[in-house]
PDB file of C-alpha atoms in Angstrom:
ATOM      1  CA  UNK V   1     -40.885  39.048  14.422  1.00 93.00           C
ATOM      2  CA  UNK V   2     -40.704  35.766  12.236  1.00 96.00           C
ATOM      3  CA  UNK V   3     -42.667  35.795   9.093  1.00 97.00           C
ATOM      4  CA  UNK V   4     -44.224  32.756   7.832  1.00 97.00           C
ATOM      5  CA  UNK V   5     -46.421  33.004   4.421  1.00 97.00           C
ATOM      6  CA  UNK V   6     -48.795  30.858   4.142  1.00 95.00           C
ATOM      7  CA  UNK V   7     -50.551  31.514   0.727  1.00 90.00           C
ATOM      8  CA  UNK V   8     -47.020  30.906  -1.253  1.00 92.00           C
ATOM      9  CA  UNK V   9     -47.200  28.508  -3.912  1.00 91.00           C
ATOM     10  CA  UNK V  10     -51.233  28.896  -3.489  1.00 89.00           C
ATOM     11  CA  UNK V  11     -51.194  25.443  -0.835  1.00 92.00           C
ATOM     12  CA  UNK V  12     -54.687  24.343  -0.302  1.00 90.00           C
ATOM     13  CA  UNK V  13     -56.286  24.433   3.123  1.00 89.00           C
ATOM     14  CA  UNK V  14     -54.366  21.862   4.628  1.00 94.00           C
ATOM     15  CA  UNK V  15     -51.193  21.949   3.248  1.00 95.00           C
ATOM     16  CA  UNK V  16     -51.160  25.601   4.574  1.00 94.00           C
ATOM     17  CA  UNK V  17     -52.269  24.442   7.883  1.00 96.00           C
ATOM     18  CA  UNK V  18     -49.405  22.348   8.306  1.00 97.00           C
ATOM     19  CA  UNK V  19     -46.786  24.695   7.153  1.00 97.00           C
ATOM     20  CA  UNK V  20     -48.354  26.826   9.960  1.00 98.00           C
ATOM     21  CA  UNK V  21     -48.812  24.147  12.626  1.00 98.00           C
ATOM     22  CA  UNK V  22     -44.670  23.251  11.879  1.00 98.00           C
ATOM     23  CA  UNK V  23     -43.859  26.875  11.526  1.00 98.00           C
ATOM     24  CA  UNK V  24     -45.108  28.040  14.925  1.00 98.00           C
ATOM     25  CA  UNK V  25     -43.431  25.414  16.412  1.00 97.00           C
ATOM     26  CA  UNK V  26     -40.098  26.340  14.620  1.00 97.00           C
ATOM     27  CA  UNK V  27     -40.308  29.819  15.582  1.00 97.00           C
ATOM     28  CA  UNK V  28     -41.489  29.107  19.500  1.00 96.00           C
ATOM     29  CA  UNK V  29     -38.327  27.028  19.704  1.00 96.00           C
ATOM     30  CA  UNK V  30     -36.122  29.641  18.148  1.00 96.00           C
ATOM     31  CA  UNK V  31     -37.510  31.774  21.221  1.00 95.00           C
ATOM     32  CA  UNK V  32     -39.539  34.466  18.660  1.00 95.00           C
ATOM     33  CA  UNK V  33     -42.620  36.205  20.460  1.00 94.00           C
ATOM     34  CA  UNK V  34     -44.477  36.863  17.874  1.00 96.00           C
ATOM     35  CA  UNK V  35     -45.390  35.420  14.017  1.00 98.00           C
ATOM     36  CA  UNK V  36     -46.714  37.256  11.775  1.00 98.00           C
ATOM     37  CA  UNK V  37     -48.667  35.041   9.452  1.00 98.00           C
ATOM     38  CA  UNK V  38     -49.703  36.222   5.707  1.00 96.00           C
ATOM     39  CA  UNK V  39     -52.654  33.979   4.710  1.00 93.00           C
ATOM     40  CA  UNK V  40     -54.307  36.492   2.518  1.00 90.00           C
ATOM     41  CA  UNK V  41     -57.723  37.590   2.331  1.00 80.00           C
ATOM     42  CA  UNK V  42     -59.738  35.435  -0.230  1.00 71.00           C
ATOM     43  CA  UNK V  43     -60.053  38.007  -3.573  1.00 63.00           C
ATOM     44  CA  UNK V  44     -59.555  34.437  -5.809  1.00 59.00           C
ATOM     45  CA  UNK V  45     -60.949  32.163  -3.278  1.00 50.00           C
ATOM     46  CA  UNK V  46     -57.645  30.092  -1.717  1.00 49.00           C
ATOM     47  CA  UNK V  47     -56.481  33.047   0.677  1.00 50.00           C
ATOM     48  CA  UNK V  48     -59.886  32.796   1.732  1.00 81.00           C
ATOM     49  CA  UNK V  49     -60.057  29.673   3.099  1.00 88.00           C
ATOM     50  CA  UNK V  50     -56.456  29.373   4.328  1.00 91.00           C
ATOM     51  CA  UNK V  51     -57.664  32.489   6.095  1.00 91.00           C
ATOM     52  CA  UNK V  52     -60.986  31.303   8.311  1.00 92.00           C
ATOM     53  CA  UNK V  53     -58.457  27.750   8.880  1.00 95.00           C
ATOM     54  CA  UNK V  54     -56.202  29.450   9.830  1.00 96.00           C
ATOM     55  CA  UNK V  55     -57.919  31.627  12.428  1.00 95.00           C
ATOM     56  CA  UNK V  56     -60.101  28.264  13.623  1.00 97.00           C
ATOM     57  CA  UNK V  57     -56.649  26.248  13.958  1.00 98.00           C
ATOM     58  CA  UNK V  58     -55.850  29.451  15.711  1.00 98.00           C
ATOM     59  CA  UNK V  59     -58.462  29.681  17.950  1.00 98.00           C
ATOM     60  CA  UNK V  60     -58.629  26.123  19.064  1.00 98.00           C
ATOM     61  CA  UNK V  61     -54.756  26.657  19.874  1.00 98.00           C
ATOM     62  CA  UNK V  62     -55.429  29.465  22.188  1.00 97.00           C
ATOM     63  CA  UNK V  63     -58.045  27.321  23.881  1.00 98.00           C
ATOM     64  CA  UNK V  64     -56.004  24.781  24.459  1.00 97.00           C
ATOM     65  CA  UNK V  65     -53.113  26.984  25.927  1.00 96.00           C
ATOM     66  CA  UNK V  66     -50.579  26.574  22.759  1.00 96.00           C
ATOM     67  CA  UNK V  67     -50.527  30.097  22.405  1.00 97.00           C
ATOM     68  CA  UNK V  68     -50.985  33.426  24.089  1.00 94.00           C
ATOM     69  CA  UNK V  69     -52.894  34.773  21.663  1.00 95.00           C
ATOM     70  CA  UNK V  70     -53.585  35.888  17.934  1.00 97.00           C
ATOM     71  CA  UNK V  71     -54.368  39.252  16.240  1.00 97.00           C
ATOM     72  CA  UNK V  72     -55.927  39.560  13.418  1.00 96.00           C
ATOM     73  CA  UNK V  73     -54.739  42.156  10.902  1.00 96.00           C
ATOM     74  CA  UNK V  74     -58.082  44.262  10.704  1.00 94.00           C
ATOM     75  CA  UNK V  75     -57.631  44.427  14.688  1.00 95.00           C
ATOM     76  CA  UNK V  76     -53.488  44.845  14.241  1.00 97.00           C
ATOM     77  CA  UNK V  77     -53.195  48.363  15.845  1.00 96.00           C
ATOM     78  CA  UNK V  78     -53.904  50.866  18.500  1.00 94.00           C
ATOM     79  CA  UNK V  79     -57.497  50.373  18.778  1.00 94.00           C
ATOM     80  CA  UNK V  80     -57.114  46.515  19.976  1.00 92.00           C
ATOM     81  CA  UNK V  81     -56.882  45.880  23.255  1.00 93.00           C
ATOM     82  CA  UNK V  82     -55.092  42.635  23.016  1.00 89.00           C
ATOM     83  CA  UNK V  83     -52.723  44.462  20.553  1.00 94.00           C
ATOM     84  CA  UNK V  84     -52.515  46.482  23.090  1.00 94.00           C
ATOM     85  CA  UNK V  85     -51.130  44.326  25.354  1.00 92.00           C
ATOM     86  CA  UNK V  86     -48.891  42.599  22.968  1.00 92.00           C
ATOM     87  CA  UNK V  87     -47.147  46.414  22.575  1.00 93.00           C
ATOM     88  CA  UNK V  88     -46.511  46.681  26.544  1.00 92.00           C
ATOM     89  CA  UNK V  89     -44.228  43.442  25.724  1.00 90.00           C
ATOM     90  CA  UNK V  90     -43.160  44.543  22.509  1.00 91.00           C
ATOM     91  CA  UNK V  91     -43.501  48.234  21.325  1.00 92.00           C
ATOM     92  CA  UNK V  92     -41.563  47.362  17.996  1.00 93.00           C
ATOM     93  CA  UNK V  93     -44.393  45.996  16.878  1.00 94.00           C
ATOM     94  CA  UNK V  94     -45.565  49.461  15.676  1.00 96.00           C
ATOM     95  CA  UNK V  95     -42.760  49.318  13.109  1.00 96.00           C
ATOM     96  CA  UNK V  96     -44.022  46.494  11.288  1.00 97.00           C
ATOM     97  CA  UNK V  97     -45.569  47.611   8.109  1.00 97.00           C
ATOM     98  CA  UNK V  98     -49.375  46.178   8.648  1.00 97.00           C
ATOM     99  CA  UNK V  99     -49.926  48.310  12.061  1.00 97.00           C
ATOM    100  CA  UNK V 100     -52.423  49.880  11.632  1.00 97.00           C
ATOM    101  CA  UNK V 101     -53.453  49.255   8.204  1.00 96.00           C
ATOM    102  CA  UNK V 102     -56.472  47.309   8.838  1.00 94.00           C
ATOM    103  CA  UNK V 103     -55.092  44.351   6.523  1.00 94.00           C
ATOM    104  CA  UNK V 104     -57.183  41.336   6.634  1.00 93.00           C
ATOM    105  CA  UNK V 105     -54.812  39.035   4.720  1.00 94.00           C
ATOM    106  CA  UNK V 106     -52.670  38.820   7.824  1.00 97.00           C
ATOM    107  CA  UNK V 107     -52.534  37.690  11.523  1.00 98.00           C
ATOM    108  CA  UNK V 108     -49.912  38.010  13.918  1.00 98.00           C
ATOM    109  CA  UNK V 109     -49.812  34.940  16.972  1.00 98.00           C
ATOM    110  CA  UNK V 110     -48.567  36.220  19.853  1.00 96.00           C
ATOM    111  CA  UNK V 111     -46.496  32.572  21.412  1.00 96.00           C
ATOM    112  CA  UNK V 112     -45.670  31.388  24.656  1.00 89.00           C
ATOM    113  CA  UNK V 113     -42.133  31.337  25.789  1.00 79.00           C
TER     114      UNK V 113
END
């Protein structure tokens, strides 16, 4: 699963949403499934805003059939049912470090091939 942190360097809002805009693209064409995105969870404020952008930008990409889908890291484990169904396609998902840790300061997309 490709990594991409968002919160490094502390970018504001928008500068983080194009890093994330550019790096899902980058990782759908390098054929990944998934990206797991660290954003953060707000404790000084920035992570906290990259965070609800990032789940809006999110959102409006699922809408409009970009991606498959997007779990956020308080939902990342076996309790989700859209995580879930990400596992049926991916079962090493369960290795990454954040399953099931209830981590708000990440969220992992889940891309279309």
């Amino acid at each position: 699963m490709r990594v991409l942190n968002l919160e490094q360097g502390r970018p504001d809002r928008l500068t983080a949403r194009r890093l994330l805009l550019s790096g899902l693209e980058n990782a759908r064409a390098s054929g990944h499934r998934e990206v797991k995105l660290i954003h953060g969870y707000g404790s000084h404020g920035v992570g906290g805003s990259i965070r609800r952008d990032t789940r809006t930008t999110l959102l409006q990409l699922q809408e409009e059939g970009q991606i498959l889908g997007f779990i956020p890291g308080e939902e990342f484990g076996p309790f989700s049912e859209l995580c879930r169904q990400a596992l049926t396609k991916n079962w090493e998902l369960t290795r990454d470090p954040d399953y099931a840790r209830g981590n708000s300061g990440i969220t992992i997309v889940l891309l279309r091939k």
